mmCIF file of C-alpha atoms and ligand atoms in Angstrom:
data_model
loop_
_atom_site.group_PDB
_atom_site.id
_atom_site.type_symbol
_atom_site.label_atom_id
_atom_site.label_comp_id
_atom_site.label_asym_id
_atom_site.label_seq_id
_atom_site.Cartn_x
_atom_site.Cartn_y
_atom_site.Cartn_z
ATOM 1 C CA UNK A 961 0.000 0.000 0.000
ATOM 2 C CA UNK A 962 1.259 3.466 -0.797
ATOM 3 C CA UNK A 963 1.494 5.774 2.147
ATOM 4 C CA UNK A 964 1.529 9.533 2.088
ATOM 5 C CA UNK A 965 3.776 11.315 4.555
ATOM 6 C CA UNK A 966 0.677 12.535 6.350
ATOM 7 C CA UNK A 967 0.344 8.967 7.578
ATOM 8 C CA UNK A 968 3.528 9.289 9.605
ATOM 9 C CA UNK A 969 2.953 10.190 13.231
ATOM 10 C CA UNK A 970 5.793 11.228 15.552
ATOM 11 C CA UNK A 971 5.266 10.403 19.224
ATOM 12 C CA UNK A 972 7.304 10.378 22.404
ATOM 13 C CA UNK A 973 8.666 6.867 22.895
ATOM 14 C CA UNK A 974 6.823 4.574 25.297
ATOM 15 C CA UNK A 975 7.909 1.219 26.721
ATOM 16 C CA UNK A 976 5.273 -0.696 24.793
ATOM 17 C CA UNK A 977 7.414 -0.251 21.663
ATOM 18 C CA UNK A 978 10.634 -1.631 23.181
ATOM 19 C CA UNK A 979 10.460 -4.953 21.302
ATOM 20 C CA UNK A 980 9.782 -3.158 18.010
ATOM 21 C CA UNK A 981 12.734 -0.852 18.694
ATOM 22 C CA UNK A 982 15.026 -3.845 19.215
ATOM 23 C CA UNK A 983 13.961 -5.275 15.836
ATOM 24 C CA UNK A 984 14.310 -1.908 14.091
ATOM 25 C CA UNK A 985 17.831 -1.457 15.472
ATOM 26 C CA UNK A 986 18.973 -4.797 14.049
ATOM 27 C CA UNK A 987 17.414 -3.970 10.666
ATOM 28 C CA UNK A 988 18.990 -0.507 10.522
ATOM 29 C CA UNK A 989 22.474 -1.455 11.757
ATOM 30 C CA UNK A 990 23.154 -4.989 10.472
ATOM 31 C CA UNK A 991 26.947 -4.623 10.574
ATOM 32 C CA UNK A 992 27.333 -2.501 13.724
ATOM 33 C CA UNK A 993 28.898 -4.097 16.805
ATOM 34 C CA UNK A 994 25.685 -5.549 18.336
ATOM 35 C CA UNK A 995 26.679 -4.392 21.822
ATOM 36 C CA UNK A 996 26.043 -0.825 20.545
ATOM 37 C CA UNK A 997 22.423 -1.502 19.560
ATOM 38 C CA UNK A 998 19.645 0.007 21.664
ATOM 39 C CA UNK A 999 17.726 -2.712 23.519
ATOM 40 C CA UNK A 1000 14.790 -2.768 25.932
ATOM 41 C CA UNK A 1001 16.978 -1.985 28.976
ATOM 42 C CA UNK A 1002 18.267 1.119 27.222
ATOM 43 C CA UNK A 1003 14.804 2.240 26.084
ATOM 44 C CA UNK A 1004 13.529 1.928 29.654
ATOM 45 C CA UNK A 1005 16.469 3.932 30.989
ATOM 46 C CA UNK A 1006 16.161 6.587 28.262
ATOM 47 C CA UNK A 1007 12.463 7.083 29.008
ATOM 48 C CA UNK A 1008 13.195 7.343 32.737
ATOM 49 C CA UNK A 1009 16.082 9.799 32.274
ATOM 50 C CA UNK A 1010 14.880 12.122 29.469
ATOM 51 C CA UNK A 1011 11.452 11.199 28.030
ATOM 52 C CA UNK A 1012 11.119 14.363 25.911
ATOM 53 C CA UNK A 1013 14.251 13.400 23.995
ATOM 54 C CA UNK A 1014 12.943 10.052 22.724
ATOM 55 C CA UNK A 1015 10.790 9.892 19.598
ATOM 56 C CA UNK A 1016 9.247 7.279 17.345
ATOM 57 C CA UNK A 1017 7.814 7.575 13.842
ATOM 58 C CA UNK A 1018 4.752 5.364 13.356
ATOM 59 C CA UNK A 1019 2.715 4.404 10.317
ATOM 60 C CA UNK A 1020 -0.580 2.737 11.221
ATOM 61 C CA UNK A 1021 0.836 2.119 14.698
ATOM 62 C CA UNK A 1022 3.946 0.349 13.375
ATOM 63 C CA UNK A 1023 7.395 1.699 14.270
ATOM 64 C CA UNK A 1024 9.236 2.818 11.109
ATOM 65 C CA UNK A 1025 11.767 5.224 12.602
ATOM 66 C CA UNK A 1026 13.279 6.408 15.864
ATOM 67 C CA UNK A 1027 15.301 9.224 17.362
ATOM 68 C CA UNK A 1028 17.032 9.188 20.724
ATOM 69 C CA UNK A 1029 18.811 12.123 22.347
ATOM 70 C CA UNK A 1030 20.215 13.465 25.611
ATOM 71 C CA UNK A 1031 21.347 16.869 26.891
ATOM 72 C CA UNK A 1032 25.055 17.483 27.291
ATOM 73 C CA UNK A 1033 27.599 20.258 27.511
ATOM 74 C CA UNK A 1034 30.042 19.851 24.645
ATOM 75 C CA UNK A 1035 33.700 20.897 24.578
ATOM 76 C CA UNK A 1036 34.329 21.623 20.914
ATOM 77 C CA UNK A 1037 38.056 22.132 21.513
ATOM 78 C CA UNK A 1038 38.321 18.372 22.061
ATOM 79 C CA UNK A 1039 35.957 16.714 19.616
ATOM 80 C CA UNK A 1040 37.372 13.176 19.887
ATOM 81 C CA UNK A 1041 35.004 10.929 21.805
ATOM 82 C CA UNK A 1042 33.336 7.556 21.401
ATOM 83 C CA UNK A 1043 29.687 6.834 20.750
ATOM 84 C CA UNK A 1044 29.564 4.515 23.751
ATOM 85 C CA UNK A 1045 30.865 7.114 26.221
ATOM 86 C CA UNK A 1046 28.623 9.894 24.895
ATOM 87 C CA UNK A 1047 25.480 7.838 25.461
ATOM 88 C CA UNK A 1048 26.681 5.955 28.571
ATOM 89 C CA UNK A 1049 26.445 2.617 26.787
ATOM 90 C CA UNK A 1050 22.891 3.438 25.657
ATOM 91 C CA UNK A 1051 21.543 4.208 29.138
ATOM 92 C CA UNK A 1052 22.070 8.008 28.766
ATOM 93 C CA UNK A 1053 22.676 8.218 32.524
ATOM 94 C CA UNK A 1054 25.202 10.971 31.691
ATOM 95 C CA UNK A 1055 22.258 13.163 30.570
ATOM 96 C CA UNK A 1056 22.748 16.616 32.088
ATOM 97 C CA UNK A 1057 19.396 18.373 32.734
ATOM 98 C CA UNK A 1058 21.269 21.688 32.316
ATOM 99 C CA UNK A 1059 23.231 20.549 29.239
ATOM 100 C CA UNK A 1060 23.225 23.166 26.485
ATOM 101 C CA UNK A 1061 23.287 20.795 23.514
ATOM 102 C CA UNK A 1062 21.019 17.988 22.345
ATOM 103 C CA UNK A 1063 23.260 15.026 21.495
ATOM 104 C CA UNK A 1064 22.032 12.417 19.030
ATOM 105 C CA UNK A 1065 22.114 8.891 20.419
ATOM 106 C CA UNK A 1066 20.229 7.485 17.449
ATOM 107 C CA UNK A 1067 18.396 8.370 14.245
ATOM 108 C CA UNK A 1068 17.202 5.523 12.076
ATOM 109 C CA UNK A 1069 14.495 4.727 9.529
ATOM 110 C CA UNK A 1070 13.409 1.210 8.576
ATOM 111 C CA UNK A 1071 15.144 0.275 5.276
ATOM 112 C CA UNK A 1072 11.813 -0.147 3.453
ATOM 113 C CA UNK A 1073 10.672 3.359 4.457
ATOM 114 C CA UNK A 1074 13.714 5.466 3.615
ATOM 115 C CA UNK A 1075 13.743 8.576 1.440
ATOM 116 C CA UNK A 1076 10.166 9.488 2.344
ATOM 117 C CA UNK A 1077 10.962 12.230 4.837
ATOM 118 C CA UNK A 1078 10.689 10.169 8.017
ATOM 119 C CA UNK A 1079 14.098 11.157 9.421
ATOM 120 C CA UNK A 1080 13.314 14.783 8.531
ATOM 121 C CA UNK A 1081 10.116 14.574 10.591
ATOM 122 C CA UNK A 1082 12.092 13.175 13.524
ATOM 123 C CA UNK A 1083 14.707 15.929 13.118
ATOM 124 C CA UNK A 1084 11.849 18.460 13.166
ATOM 125 C CA UNK A 1085 10.712 16.996 16.507
ATOM 126 C CA UNK A 1086 14.269 17.400 17.833
ATOM 127 C CA UNK A 1087 14.461 21.000 16.602
ATOM 128 C CA UNK A 1088 11.114 21.844 18.202
ATOM 129 C CA UNK A 1089 12.396 20.427 21.504
ATOM 130 C CA UNK A 1090 15.647 22.403 21.190
ATOM 131 C CA UNK A 1091 13.687 25.617 20.644
ATOM 132 C CA UNK A 1092 11.295 24.872 23.493
ATOM 133 C CA UNK A 1093 14.212 24.250 25.875
ATOM 134 C CA UNK A 1094 16.302 27.108 24.373
ATOM 135 C CA UNK A 1095 19.305 24.863 23.720
ATOM 136 C CA UNK A 1096 22.267 25.892 21.571
ATOM 137 C CA UNK A 1097 21.556 23.212 18.996
ATOM 138 C CA UNK A 1098 22.216 19.576 18.244
ATOM 139 C CA UNK A 1099 25.397 17.586 17.871
ATOM 140 C CA UNK A 1100 26.092 14.108 16.648
ATOM 141 C CA UNK A 1101 28.687 11.683 15.478
ATOM 142 C CA UNK A 1102 27.545 10.920 11.961
ATOM 143 C CA UNK A 1103 28.377 7.618 10.319
ATOM 144 C CA UNK A 1104 29.652 7.803 6.738
ATOM 145 C CA UNK A 1105 28.660 4.525 5.052
ATOM 146 C CA UNK A 1106 29.679 5.759 1.591
ATOM 147 C CA UNK A 1107 33.254 6.579 2.567
ATOM 148 C CA UNK A 1108 34.433 2.992 2.106
ATOM 149 C CA UNK A 1109 34.073 3.394 -1.664
ATOM 150 C CA UNK A 1110 36.400 6.428 -1.654
ATOM 151 C CA UNK A 1111 38.810 5.517 1.117
ATOM 152 C CA UNK A 1112 41.560 4.572 -1.366
ATOM 153 C CA UNK A 1113 41.504 7.995 -3.010
ATOM 154 C CA UNK A 1114 40.785 10.611 -0.306
ATOM 155 C CA UNK A 1115 40.848 11.379 3.412
ATOM 156 C CA UNK A 1116 37.635 11.399 5.435
ATOM 157 C CA UNK A 1117 37.954 15.207 5.738
ATOM 158 C CA UNK A 1118 38.046 15.547 1.939
ATOM 159 C CA UNK A 1119 35.152 13.124 1.543
ATOM 160 C CA UNK A 1120 33.048 15.064 4.076
ATOM 161 C CA UNK A 1121 33.872 18.323 2.289
ATOM 162 C CA UNK A 1122 32.817 16.858 -1.060
ATOM 163 C CA UNK A 1123 29.540 15.530 0.397
ATOM 164 C CA UNK A 1124 28.974 18.944 2.018
ATOM 165 C CA UNK A 1125 29.531 20.612 -1.358
ATOM 166 C CA UNK A 1126 27.057 18.235 -3.004
ATOM 167 C CA UNK A 1127 29.771 16.708 -5.222
ATOM 168 C CA UNK A 1128 29.274 13.302 -3.585
ATOM 169 C CA UNK A 1129 26.267 11.783 -1.837
ATOM 170 C CA UNK A 1130 26.439 9.711 1.316
ATOM 171 C CA UNK A 1131 23.431 7.620 2.491
ATOM 172 C CA UNK A 1132 23.745 9.019 6.025
ATOM 173 C CA UNK A 1133 25.672 12.294 5.841
ATOM 174 C CA UNK A 1134 23.570 13.672 2.957
ATOM 175 C CA UNK A 1135 20.263 13.357 4.865
ATOM 176 C CA UNK A 1136 21.946 14.935 7.901
ATOM 177 C CA UNK A 1137 23.166 17.889 5.815
ATOM 178 C CA UNK A 1138 19.705 18.233 4.226
ATOM 179 C CA UNK A 1139 18.397 18.645 7.759
ATOM 180 C CA UNK A 1140 20.710 21.557 8.448
ATOM 181 C CA UNK A 1141 23.710 19.928 10.092
ATOM 182 C CA UNK A 1142 27.196 21.104 9.129
ATOM 183 C CA UNK A 1143 30.387 19.074 9.461
ATOM 184 C CA UNK A 1144 32.677 20.496 12.152
ATOM 185 C CA UNK A 1145 35.351 17.794 12.078
ATOM 186 C CA UNK A 1146 35.994 14.088 12.084
ATOM 187 C CA UNK A 1147 35.947 11.643 14.980
ATOM 188 C CA UNK A 1148 38.285 8.665 14.794
ATOM 189 C CA UNK A 1149 37.251 5.272 16.190
ATOM 190 C CA UNK A 1150 33.841 6.623 17.115
ATOM 191 C CA UNK A 1151 32.210 3.192 16.983
ATOM 192 C CA UNK A 1152 32.756 -0.285 15.612
ATOM 193 C CA UNK A 1153 31.139 -1.250 12.325
ATOM 194 C CA UNK A 1154 32.875 -4.017 10.410
ATOM 195 C CA UNK A 1155 31.537 -2.939 7.015
ATOM 196 C CA UNK A 1156 30.829 0.784 7.260
ATOM 197 C CA UNK A 1157 33.970 1.789 9.161
ATOM 198 C CA UNK A 1158 34.724 3.131 12.623
ATOM 199 C CA UNK A 1159 35.294 6.819 11.915
ATOM 200 C CA UNK A 1160 32.557 9.454 11.865
ATOM 201 C CA UNK A 1161 31.954 13.131 11.248
ATOM 202 C CA UNK A 1162 31.230 15.599 14.027
ATOM 203 C CA UNK A 1163 28.018 17.255 12.893
ATOM 204 C CA UNK A 1164 26.410 20.329 14.440
ATOM 205 C CA UNK A 1165 23.145 22.214 13.944
ATOM 206 C CA UNK A 1166 22.985 25.644 15.572
ATOM 207 C CA UNK A 1167 19.604 26.764 16.888
ATOM 208 C CA UNK A 1168 18.927 30.042 15.045
ATOM 209 C CA UNK A 1169 16.584 31.154 17.857
ATOM 210 C CA UNK A 1170 18.976 30.499 20.753
ATOM 211 C CA UNK A 1171 18.878 33.294 23.364
ATOM 212 C CA UNK A 1172 22.178 33.438 25.265
HETATM 213 C C1 COA B 1600 20.114 8.184 7.598
HETATM 214 C C2 COA B 1600 18.640 7.805 7.667
HETATM 215 C C3 COA B 1600 18.150 7.940 9.112
HETATM 216 C C4 COA B 1600 17.820 8.764 6.760
HETATM 217 O O1 COA B 1600 16.446 8.442 6.936
HETATM 218 P P1 COA B 1600 15.303 8.779 5.852
HETATM 219 O O2 COA B 1600 14.005 8.669 6.565
HETATM 220 O O3 COA B 1600 15.509 7.940 4.648
HETATM 221 O O4 COA B 1600 15.634 10.295 5.505
HETATM 222 P P2 COA B 1600 14.641 11.352 4.784
HETATM 223 O O5 COA B 1600 13.739 10.612 3.849
HETATM 224 O O6 COA B 1600 14.015 12.208 5.824
HETATM 225 O O7 COA B 1600 15.672 12.178 3.923
HETATM 226 C C5 COA B 1600 16.122 13.495 4.246
HETATM 227 C C6 COA B 1600 16.793 14.088 3.027
HETATM 228 O O8 COA B 1600 17.966 13.328 2.717
HETATM 229 C C7 COA B 1600 17.883 12.799 1.389
HETATM 230 N N1 COA B 1600 18.415 11.436 1.396
HETATM 231 C C8 COA B 1600 17.994 10.411 2.172
HETATM 232 N N2 COA B 1600 18.714 9.309 1.913
HETATM 233 C C9 COA B 1600 19.572 9.647 0.929
HETATM 234 C C10 COA B 1600 20.564 8.930 0.200
HETATM 235 N N3 COA B 1600 20.773 7.626 0.405
HETATM 236 N N4 COA B 1600 21.272 9.598 -0.745
HETATM 237 C C11 COA B 1600 21.041 10.897 -1.005
HETATM 238 N N5 COA B 1600 20.113 11.636 -0.339
HETATM 239 C C12 COA B 1600 19.386 11.007 0.598
HETATM 240 C C13 COA B 1600 16.399 12.794 1.068
HETATM 241 O O9 COA B 1600 16.193 12.848 -0.320
HETATM 242 C C14 COA B 1600 15.926 14.032 1.770
HETATM 243 O O10 COA B 1600 16.237 15.171 0.997
HETATM 244 P P3 COA B 1600 15.180 16.360 0.762
HETATM 245 O O11 COA B 1600 14.963 16.953 2.152
HETATM 246 O O12 COA B 1600 15.861 17.276 -0.161
HETATM 247 O O13 COA B 1600 13.946 15.705 0.241
HETATM 248 C C15 COA B 1600 18.430 6.350 7.148
HETATM 249 O O14 COA B 1600 19.046 6.209 5.907
HETATM 250 C C16 COA B 1600 18.959 5.285 8.082
HETATM 251 O O15 COA B 1600 18.263 4.820 8.985
HETATM 252 N N6 COA B 1600 20.225 4.836 7.874
HETATM 253 C C17 COA B 1600 20.820 3.765 8.689
HETATM 254 C C18 COA B 1600 21.032 4.209 10.091
HETATM 255 C C19 COA B 1600 22.008 5.359 10.204
HETATM 256 O O16 COA B 1600 23.070 5.375 9.620
HETATM 257 N N7 COA B 1600 21.605 6.367 11.031
HETATM 258 C C20 COA B 1600 22.413 7.515 11.324
HETATM 259 C C21 COA B 1600 23.535 7.136 12.236
HETATM 260 S S1 COA B 1600 24.686 8.461 12.452
#
């Protein structure tokens, strides 16, 4: 059945979807180190720690996308960090209720539902939260699944610059850029993915309405 984007509903995550989230994670990250996947224990902790930061995209009640975030203060002079430490192994117990940035713990759309604006809707929910809380913006470590095809000919910095300029397209970085992120640097050994690589880009979206 063809669905129009109006059929997509974004809600705050509830525990009843924990099993569906576990399945979605495996479908979206088939080659990621499985210890980094979000499971029920993490969902329960995330909802307890920062419920407003957890979102699901549903079509007819079925989970087709998810976004998970926490609040942190970020030191941009030292951008090297790991995914695991930034999200406290998925439990987000390092969430700082006074943190000035929204940090992306996850953004994923079911493979059969990609390129229909679902991630953009979830990013819109994040941006609305950022504006409501008057945060500085959002930060993430963005995977670059397309880099492996160019690794022999250019550095990750050059690749990110070419994707930013629209000269190359990356399945993950391009949607992030379309949603307003800019690349601020690269993060080495951010996570472990046997196929897609371990390095990532440091991506930042500045809240245009931030009142300092
Ligand atoms: C990255 C991901 C979340 C994007 O989800 P999505 O729902 O397909 O994204 P959207 O449909 O909202 O696309 C947003 C924009 O990016 C573009 N885009 C999406 N995928 C693209 C691709 N593979 N190549 C080029 N552009 C792409 C869309 O055309 C759209 O552009 P527009 O605003 O000009 O119309 C999804 O591909 C995914 O789950 N990937 C695997 C998990 C992952 O890597 N998550 C991020 C970890 S850092």
